[in-house]
mmCIF file with all atom_site columns, C-alpha atoms in Angstrom:
data_model
loop_
_atom_site.group_PDB
_atom_site.id
_atom_site.type_symbol
_atom_site.label_atom_id
_atom_site.label_alt_id
_atom_site.label_comp_id
_atom_site.label_asym_id
_atom_site.label_entity_id
_atom_site.label_seq_id
_atom_site.pdbx_PDB_ins_code
_atom_site.Cartn_x
_atom_site.Cartn_y
_atom_site.Cartn_z
_atom_site.occupancy
_atom_site.B_iso_or_equiv
_atom_site.pdbx_formal_charge
_atom_site.auth_seq_id
_atom_site.auth_comp_id
_atom_site.auth_asym_id
_atom_site.auth_atom_id
_atom_site.pdbx_PDB_model_num
ATOM 1   C CA . MET O 1 1   ? 0.000   0.000  0.000   1.00 0.00 ? 1   MET O CA 1
ATOM 2   C CA . GLU O 1 2   ? 1.275   3.471  -0.854  1.00 0.00 ? 2   GLU O CA 1
ATOM 3   C CA . ILE O 1 3   ? 0.018   6.892  0.159   1.00 0.00 ? 3   ILE O CA 1
ATOM 4   C CA . ARG O 1 4   ? 0.352   9.398  -2.671  1.00 0.00 ? 4   ARG O CA 1
ATOM 5   C CA . LYS O 1 5   ? -1.118  12.488 -4.232  1.00 0.00 ? 5   LYS O CA 1
ATOM 6   C CA . ALA O 1 6   ? -4.076  11.681 -6.483  1.00 0.00 ? 6   ALA O CA 1
ATOM 7   C CA . SER O 1 7   ? -3.682  12.378 -10.188 1.00 0.00 ? 7   SER O CA 1
ATOM 8   C CA . ARG O 1 8   ? -6.279  12.921 -12.879 1.00 0.00 ? 8   ARG O CA 1
ATOM 9   C CA . LYS O 1 9   ? -5.798  9.354  -14.084 1.00 0.00 ? 9   LYS O CA 1
ATOM 10  C CA . ASP O 1 10  ? -7.184  8.244  -10.688 1.00 0.00 ? 10  ASP O CA 1
ATOM 11  C CA . ALA O 1 11  ? -10.495 10.018 -11.407 1.00 0.00 ? 11  ALA O CA 1
ATOM 12  C CA . GLY O 1 12  ? -12.499 6.901  -12.315 1.00 0.00 ? 12  GLY O CA 1
ATOM 13  C CA . ASN O 1 13  ? -11.270 4.787  -9.396  1.00 0.00 ? 13  ASN O CA 1
ATOM 14  C CA . LEU O 1 14  ? -11.623 7.724  -7.016  1.00 0.00 ? 14  LEU O CA 1
ATOM 15  C CA . ALA O 1 15  ? -15.220 8.343  -8.125  1.00 0.00 ? 15  ALA O CA 1
ATOM 16  C CA . ALA O 1 16  ? -16.013 4.658  -7.514  1.00 0.00 ? 16  ALA O CA 1
ATOM 17  C CA . LEU O 1 17  ? -14.417 4.841  -4.046  1.00 0.00 ? 17  LEU O CA 1
ATOM 18  C CA . PHE O 1 18  ? -16.360 8.024  -3.221  1.00 0.00 ? 18  PHE O CA 1
ATOM 19  C CA . ASN O 1 19  ? -19.615 6.316  -4.184  1.00 0.00 ? 19  ASN O CA 1
ATOM 20  C CA . HIS O 1 20  ? -18.779 3.220  -2.133  1.00 0.00 ? 20  HIS O CA 1
ATOM 21  C CA . VAL O 1 21  ? -17.857 5.269  0.946   1.00 0.00 ? 21  VAL O CA 1
ATOM 22  C CA . GLU O 1 22  ? -20.934 7.483  0.661   1.00 0.00 ? 22  GLU O CA 1
ATOM 23  C CA . ASP O 1 23  ? -23.119 4.376  0.500   1.00 0.00 ? 23  ASP O CA 1
ATOM 24  C CA . SER O 1 24  ? -21.754 3.329  3.920   1.00 0.00 ? 24  SER O CA 1
ATOM 25  C CA . GLY O 1 25  ? -24.233 5.507  5.801   1.00 0.00 ? 25  GLY O CA 1
ATOM 26  C CA . TYR O 1 26  ? -21.477 7.315  7.725   1.00 0.00 ? 26  TYR O CA 1
ATOM 27  C CA . MET O 1 27  ? -21.107 10.306 5.422   1.00 0.00 ? 27  MET O CA 1
ATOM 28  C CA . LEU O 1 28  ? -23.230 13.450 5.352   1.00 0.00 ? 28  LEU O CA 1
ATOM 29  C CA . PHE O 1 29  ? -25.161 12.276 2.285   1.00 0.00 ? 29  PHE O CA 1
ATOM 30  C CA . ASN O 1 30  ? -27.699 9.467  2.140   1.00 0.00 ? 30  ASN O CA 1
ATOM 31  C CA . PRO O 1 31  ? -26.594 6.367  0.243   1.00 0.00 ? 31  PRO O CA 1
ATOM 32  C CA . GLY O 1 32  ? -27.114 6.961  -3.472  1.00 0.00 ? 32  GLY O CA 1
ATOM 33  C CA . GLU O 1 33  ? -27.942 10.643 -2.982  1.00 0.00 ? 33  GLU O CA 1
ATOM 34  C CA . ARG O 1 34  ? -24.828 11.920 -4.728  1.00 0.00 ? 34  ARG O CA 1
ATOM 35  C CA . LYS O 1 35  ? -23.130 9.836  -7.384  1.00 0.00 ? 35  LYS O CA 1
ATOM 36  C CA . ALA O 1 36  ? -19.630 10.876 -8.390  1.00 0.00 ? 36  ALA O CA 1
ATOM 37  C CA . THR O 1 37  ? -18.532 10.341 -11.978 1.00 0.00 ? 37  THR O CA 1
ATOM 38  C CA . ALA O 1 38  ? -15.024 10.130 -13.404 1.00 0.00 ? 38  ALA O CA 1
ATOM 39  C CA . LYS O 1 39  ? -15.585 13.395 -15.280 1.00 0.00 ? 39  LYS O CA 1
ATOM 40  C CA . GLN O 1 40  ? -16.783 15.231 -12.160 1.00 0.00 ? 40  GLN O CA 1
ATOM 41  C CA . MET O 1 41  ? -13.857 13.852 -10.163 1.00 0.00 ? 41  MET O CA 1
ATOM 42  C CA . GLU O 1 42  ? -11.378 14.934 -12.825 1.00 0.00 ? 42  GLU O CA 1
ATOM 43  C CA . LYS O 1 43  ? -12.784 18.487 -12.674 1.00 0.00 ? 43  LYS O CA 1
ATOM 44  C CA . GLN O 1 44  ? -12.636 18.443 -8.876  1.00 0.00 ? 44  GLN O CA 1
ATOM 45  C CA . LEU O 1 45  ? -8.992  17.315 -8.925  1.00 0.00 ? 45  LEU O CA 1
ATOM 46  C CA . GLU O 1 46  ? -8.239  20.072 -11.436 1.00 0.00 ? 46  GLU O CA 1
ATOM 47  C CA . GLN O 1 47  ? -9.809  22.698 -9.134  1.00 0.00 ? 47  GLN O CA 1
ATOM 48  C CA . ILE O 1 48  ? -7.929  21.420 -6.103  1.00 0.00 ? 48  ILE O CA 1
ATOM 49  C CA . GLU O 1 49  ? -4.626  21.596 -8.008  1.00 0.00 ? 49  GLU O CA 1
ATOM 50  C CA . LYS O 1 50  ? -5.282  25.320 -8.549  1.00 0.00 ? 50  LYS O CA 1
ATOM 51  C CA . ASN O 1 51  ? -5.388  25.886 -4.777  1.00 0.00 ? 51  ASN O CA 1
ATOM 52  C CA . PRO O 1 52  ? -1.807  25.027 -3.658  1.00 0.00 ? 52  PRO O CA 1
ATOM 53  C CA . PRO O 1 53  ? -2.502  24.413 0.053   1.00 0.00 ? 53  PRO O CA 1
ATOM 54  C CA . SER O 1 54  ? -5.147  21.847 -0.954  1.00 0.00 ? 54  SER O CA 1
ATOM 55  C CA . ILE O 1 55  ? -4.370  18.247 -1.824  1.00 0.00 ? 55  ILE O CA 1
ATOM 56  C CA . VAL O 1 56  ? -6.105  14.928 -2.467  1.00 0.00 ? 56  VAL O CA 1
ATOM 57  C CA . LEU O 1 57  ? -4.215  11.960 -1.080  1.00 0.00 ? 57  LEU O CA 1
ATOM 58  C CA . VAL O 1 58  ? -5.065  8.354  -1.872  1.00 0.00 ? 58  VAL O CA 1
ATOM 59  C CA . SER O 1 59  ? -4.130  4.998  -0.448  1.00 0.00 ? 59  SER O CA 1
ATOM 60  C CA . ALA O 1 60  ? -3.370  2.673  -3.351  1.00 0.00 ? 60  ALA O CA 1
ATOM 61  C CA . SER O 1 61  ? -2.648  -1.023 -3.672  1.00 0.00 ? 61  SER O CA 1
ATOM 62  C CA . GLY O 1 62  ? -1.639  -1.457 -7.280  1.00 0.00 ? 62  GLY O CA 1
ATOM 63  C CA . ASN O 1 63  ? -4.442  0.041  -9.377  1.00 0.00 ? 63  ASN O CA 1
ATOM 64  C CA . GLU O 1 64  ? -6.955  -0.236 -6.529  1.00 0.00 ? 64  GLU O CA 1
ATOM 65  C CA . LEU O 1 65  ? -7.736  2.755  -4.312  1.00 0.00 ? 65  LEU O CA 1
ATOM 66  C CA . ASN O 1 66  ? -8.853  1.896  -0.789  1.00 0.00 ? 66  ASN O CA 1
ATOM 67  C CA . GLY O 1 67  ? -8.812  5.312  0.888   1.00 0.00 ? 67  GLY O CA 1
ATOM 68  C CA . TYR O 1 68  ? -8.700  9.050  0.296   1.00 0.00 ? 68  TYR O CA 1
ATOM 69  C CA . LEU O 1 69  ? -8.132  12.203 2.290   1.00 0.00 ? 69  LEU O CA 1
ATOM 70  C CA . ILE O 1 70  ? -8.951  15.642 0.924   1.00 0.00 ? 70  ILE O CA 1
ATOM 71  C CA . LEU O 1 71  ? -7.383  18.691 2.517   1.00 0.00 ? 71  LEU O CA 1
ATOM 72  C CA . LEU O 1 72  ? -9.143  21.875 1.405   1.00 0.00 ? 72  LEU O CA 1
ATOM 73  C CA . GLY O 1 73  ? -6.981  24.896 2.093   1.00 0.00 ? 73  GLY O CA 1
ATOM 74  C CA . ASN O 1 74  ? -8.196  28.437 2.275   1.00 0.00 ? 74  ASN O CA 1
ATOM 75  C CA . GLN O 1 75  ? -7.005  31.455 0.271   1.00 0.00 ? 75  GLN O CA 1
ATOM 76  C CA . MET O 1 76  ? -8.590  34.117 2.501   1.00 0.00 ? 76  MET O CA 1
ATOM 77  C CA . GLY O 1 77  ? -6.057  36.152 4.486   1.00 0.00 ? 77  GLY O CA 1
ATOM 78  C CA . ARG O 1 78  ? -7.467  35.673 7.970   1.00 0.00 ? 78  ARG O CA 1
ATOM 79  C CA . THR O 1 79  ? -8.145  31.965 7.584   1.00 0.00 ? 79  THR O CA 1
ATOM 80  C CA . ARG O 1 80  ? -5.295  30.947 5.290   1.00 0.00 ? 80  ARG O CA 1
ATOM 81  C CA . HIS O 1 81  ? -3.811  28.976 8.200   1.00 0.00 ? 81  HIS O CA 1
ATOM 82  C CA . SER O 1 82  ? -6.798  26.599 8.393   1.00 0.00 ? 82  SER O CA 1
ATOM 83  C CA . ALA O 1 83  ? -8.045  23.749 6.233   1.00 0.00 ? 83  ALA O CA 1
ATOM 84  C CA . LYS O 1 84  ? -10.990 21.356 6.137   1.00 0.00 ? 84  LYS O CA 1
ATOM 85  C CA . ILE O 1 85  ? -10.597 17.600 5.863   1.00 0.00 ? 85  ILE O CA 1
ATOM 86  C CA . VAL O 1 86  ? -12.758 14.915 4.245   1.00 0.00 ? 86  VAL O CA 1
ATOM 87  C CA . ILE O 1 87  ? -11.639 11.307 4.587   1.00 0.00 ? 87  ILE O CA 1
ATOM 88  C CA . GLY O 1 88  ? -13.059 8.002  3.401   1.00 0.00 ? 88  GLY O CA 1
ATOM 89  C CA . ILE O 1 89  ? -11.823 4.423  3.651   1.00 0.00 ? 89  ILE O CA 1
ATOM 90  C CA . HIS O 1 90  ? -13.227 1.441  1.754   1.00 0.00 ? 90  HIS O CA 1
ATOM 91  C CA . GLU O 1 91  ? -15.429 -0.625 4.078   1.00 0.00 ? 91  GLU O CA 1
ATOM 92  C CA . MET O 1 92  ? -13.250 -3.751 3.734   1.00 0.00 ? 92  MET O CA 1
ATOM 93  C CA . ASP O 1 93  ? -10.102 -1.795 4.657   1.00 0.00 ? 93  ASP O CA 1
ATOM 94  C CA . ARG O 1 94  ? -11.237 0.094  7.763   1.00 0.00 ? 94  ARG O CA 1
ATOM 95  C CA . GLY O 1 95  ? -9.254  -0.480 10.936  1.00 0.00 ? 95  GLY O CA 1
ATOM 96  C CA . LYS O 1 96  ? -6.066  -1.447 9.055   1.00 0.00 ? 96  LYS O CA 1
ATOM 97  C CA . GLY O 1 97  ? -4.040  1.742  9.580   1.00 0.00 ? 97  GLY O CA 1
ATOM 98  C CA . ILE O 1 98  ? -4.871  3.413  6.272   1.00 0.00 ? 98  ILE O CA 1
ATOM 99  C CA . GLY O 1 99  ? -6.511  6.413  7.933   1.00 0.00 ? 99  GLY O CA 1
ATOM 100 C CA . THR O 1 100 ? -3.502  6.910  10.195  1.00 0.00 ? 100 THR O CA 1
ATOM 101 C CA . LYS O 1 101 ? -1.124  6.885  7.222   1.00 0.00 ? 101 LYS O CA 1
ATOM 102 C CA . LEU O 1 102 ? -3.317  9.292  5.255   1.00 0.00 ? 102 LEU O CA 1
ATOM 103 C CA . PHE O 1 103 ? -3.414  11.704 8.207   1.00 0.00 ? 103 PHE O CA 1
ATOM 104 C CA . GLN O 1 104 ? 0.364   11.489 8.687   1.00 0.00 ? 104 GLN O CA 1
ATOM 105 C CA . LYS O 1 105 ? 1.039   12.311 5.028   1.00 0.00 ? 105 LYS O CA 1
ATOM 106 C CA . MET O 1 106 ? -1.550  15.107 5.103   1.00 0.00 ? 106 MET O CA 1
ATOM 107 C CA . GLU O 1 107 ? 0.073   16.666 8.169   1.00 0.00 ? 107 GLU O CA 1
ATOM 108 C CA . GLU O 1 108 ? 3.439   16.765 6.369   1.00 0.00 ? 108 GLU O CA 1
ATOM 109 C CA . HIS O 1 109 ? 1.754   18.623 3.518   1.00 0.00 ? 109 HIS O CA 1
ATOM 110 C CA . ALA O 1 110 ? -0.096  20.938 5.915   1.00 0.00 ? 110 ALA O CA 1
ATOM 111 C CA . ARG O 1 111 ? 3.069   21.927 7.751   1.00 0.00 ? 111 ARG O CA 1
ATOM 112 C CA . THR O 1 112 ? 4.923   22.549 4.472   1.00 0.00 ? 112 THR O CA 1
ATOM 113 C CA . ASN O 1 113 ? 2.058   24.842 3.418   1.00 0.00 ? 113 ASN O CA 1
ATOM 114 C CA . GLU O 1 114 ? 1.913   26.680 6.766   1.00 0.00 ? 114 GLU O CA 1
ATOM 115 C CA . ILE O 1 115 ? -1.481  25.256 7.690   1.00 0.00 ? 115 ILE O CA 1
ATOM 116 C CA . ARG O 1 116 ? -1.870  25.347 11.463  1.00 0.00 ? 116 ARG O CA 1
ATOM 117 C CA . ARG O 1 117 ? -5.541  24.475 12.019  1.00 0.00 ? 117 ARG O CA 1
ATOM 118 C CA . LEU O 1 118 ? -7.213  21.301 10.730  1.00 0.00 ? 118 LEU O CA 1
ATOM 119 C CA . GLU O 1 119 ? -11.009 20.924 10.871  1.00 0.00 ? 119 GLU O CA 1
ATOM 120 C CA . LEU O 1 120 ? -13.486 18.151 10.185  1.00 0.00 ? 120 LEU O CA 1
ATOM 121 C CA . SER O 1 121 ? -16.979 17.045 11.103  1.00 0.00 ? 121 SER O CA 1
ATOM 122 C CA . VAL O 1 122 ? -18.349 13.593 11.837  1.00 0.00 ? 122 VAL O CA 1
ATOM 123 C CA . ILE O 1 123 ? -21.687 11.979 12.612  1.00 0.00 ? 123 ILE O CA 1
ATOM 124 C CA . ALA O 1 124 ? -21.720 11.546 16.391  1.00 0.00 ? 124 ALA O CA 1
ATOM 125 C CA . ASN O 1 125 ? -22.392 7.784  16.277  1.00 0.00 ? 125 ASN O CA 1
ATOM 126 C CA . ASN O 1 126 ? -19.444 6.991  13.969  1.00 0.00 ? 126 ASN O CA 1
ATOM 127 C CA . ALA O 1 127 ? -17.328 5.367  16.703  1.00 0.00 ? 127 ALA O CA 1
ATOM 128 C CA . LEU O 1 128 ? -14.603 4.024  14.391  1.00 0.00 ? 128 LEU O CA 1
ATOM 129 C CA . ALA O 1 129 ? -14.004 7.450  12.821  1.00 0.00 ? 129 ALA O CA 1
ATOM 130 C CA . LEU O 1 130 ? -14.076 9.203  16.204  1.00 0.00 ? 130 LEU O CA 1
ATOM 131 C CA . SER O 1 131 ? -11.491 6.750  17.511  1.00 0.00 ? 131 SER O CA 1
ATOM 132 C CA . LEU O 1 132 ? -9.188  7.526  14.561  1.00 0.00 ? 132 LEU O CA 1
ATOM 133 C CA . TYR O 1 133 ? -9.626  11.287 14.933  1.00 0.00 ? 133 TYR O CA 1
ATOM 134 C CA . ARG O 1 134 ? -8.887  11.197 18.671  1.00 0.00 ? 134 ARG O CA 1
ATOM 135 C CA . LYS O 1 135 ? -5.852  8.995  18.030  1.00 0.00 ? 135 LYS O CA 1
ATOM 136 C CA . MET O 1 136 ? -4.611  11.585 15.517  1.00 0.00 ? 136 MET O CA 1
ATOM 137 C CA . GLY O 1 137 ? -4.989  14.388 18.083  1.00 0.00 ? 137 GLY O CA 1
ATOM 138 C CA . PHE O 1 138 ? -8.308  15.946 17.097  1.00 0.00 ? 138 PHE O CA 1
ATOM 139 C CA . GLU O 1 139 ? -10.495 17.424 19.814  1.00 0.00 ? 139 GLU O CA 1
ATOM 140 C CA . LYS O 1 140 ? -14.225 18.061 19.829  1.00 0.00 ? 140 LYS O CA 1
ATOM 141 C CA . GLU O 1 141 ? -15.043 21.763 19.564  1.00 0.00 ? 141 GLU O CA 1
ATOM 142 C CA . GLY O 1 142 ? -18.769 21.621 19.252  1.00 0.00 ? 142 GLY O CA 1
ATOM 143 C CA . VAL O 1 143 ? -21.959 19.754 18.539  1.00 0.00 ? 143 VAL O CA 1
ATOM 144 C CA . LYS O 1 144 ? -24.451 20.597 15.853  1.00 0.00 ? 144 LYS O CA 1
ATOM 145 C CA . ARG O 1 145 ? -27.464 19.072 17.568  1.00 0.00 ? 145 ARG O CA 1
ATOM 146 C CA . GLU O 1 146 ? -29.898 17.030 15.479  1.00 0.00 ? 146 GLU O CA 1
ATOM 147 C CA . SER O 1 147 ? -28.379 18.399 12.280  1.00 0.00 ? 147 SER O CA 1
ATOM 148 C CA . LEU O 1 148 ? -28.951 15.197 10.325  1.00 0.00 ? 148 LEU O CA 1
ATOM 149 C CA . PHE O 1 149 ? -32.008 13.015 9.825   1.00 0.00 ? 149 PHE O CA 1
ATOM 150 C CA . PHE O 1 150 ? -31.685 9.398  8.708   1.00 0.00 ? 150 PHE O CA 1
ATOM 151 C CA . ASP O 1 151 ? -32.836 5.951  9.800   1.00 0.00 ? 151 ASP O CA 1
ATOM 152 C CA . GLY O 1 152 ? -36.030 7.547  11.103  1.00 0.00 ? 152 GLY O CA 1
ATOM 153 C CA . LYS O 1 153 ? -34.328 9.736  13.728  1.00 0.00 ? 153 LYS O CA 1
ATOM 154 C CA . TYR O 1 154 ? -32.226 12.853 14.239  1.00 0.00 ? 154 TYR O CA 1
ATOM 155 C CA . HIS O 1 155 ? -28.454 12.647 14.718  1.00 0.00 ? 155 HIS O CA 1
ATOM 156 C CA . ASP O 1 156 ? -25.864 15.043 16.075  1.00 0.00 ? 156 ASP O CA 1
ATOM 157 C CA . GLU O 1 157 ? -22.781 16.106 14.143  1.00 0.00 ? 157 GLU O CA 1
ATOM 158 C CA . TYR O 1 158 ? -19.495 16.778 15.951  1.00 0.00 ? 158 TYR O CA 1
ATOM 159 C CA . PHE O 1 159 ? -17.028 19.456 14.899  1.00 0.00 ? 159 PHE O CA 1
ATOM 160 C CA . LEU O 1 160 ? -13.408 18.579 15.623  1.00 0.00 ? 160 LEU O CA 1
ATOM 161 C CA . SER O 1 161 ? -10.114 20.372 15.153  1.00 0.00 ? 161 SER O CA 1
ATOM 162 C CA . LYS O 1 162 ? -6.393  19.933 15.626  1.00 0.00 ? 162 LYS O CA 1
ATOM 163 C CA . LEU O 1 163 ? -3.729  22.599 15.923  1.00 0.00 ? 163 LEU O CA 1
ATOM 164 C CA . LEU O 1 164 ? -0.341  21.768 14.432  1.00 0.00 ? 164 LEU O CA 1
#
């Protein structure tokens, strides 16, 4: 397994991974609600390349992608030091250290680009993700109470951050 920067030729596999992860029920979209295509992913990668603090990292085993981490940097003067994170790991590969490796590589990139504050949000009942985020040094800053509705009930969303 290698952790590397995503390239445009990864667009198709990355779109498939996005769709798989979003169908897990642990993302902010309902399963099937948003379907990524290779073309959309290629455009997204192109846009991210134009914003130097931002990066898309992937975990790859040969031609297969089993994880991604997107770091979205900010160009605004007062918040240039902060970035948002989106991470997803293929269901069959969770709990195998991929998330840890993606975060480690992302932090190298963040430090090189003078990013000091990392932010993410997570559904409150996603215990596996919360465990990873705590392990990587993230702390809960707030709760967006009953911000999501699925499975017939309301769910909280946690906001977490880490200072480098």
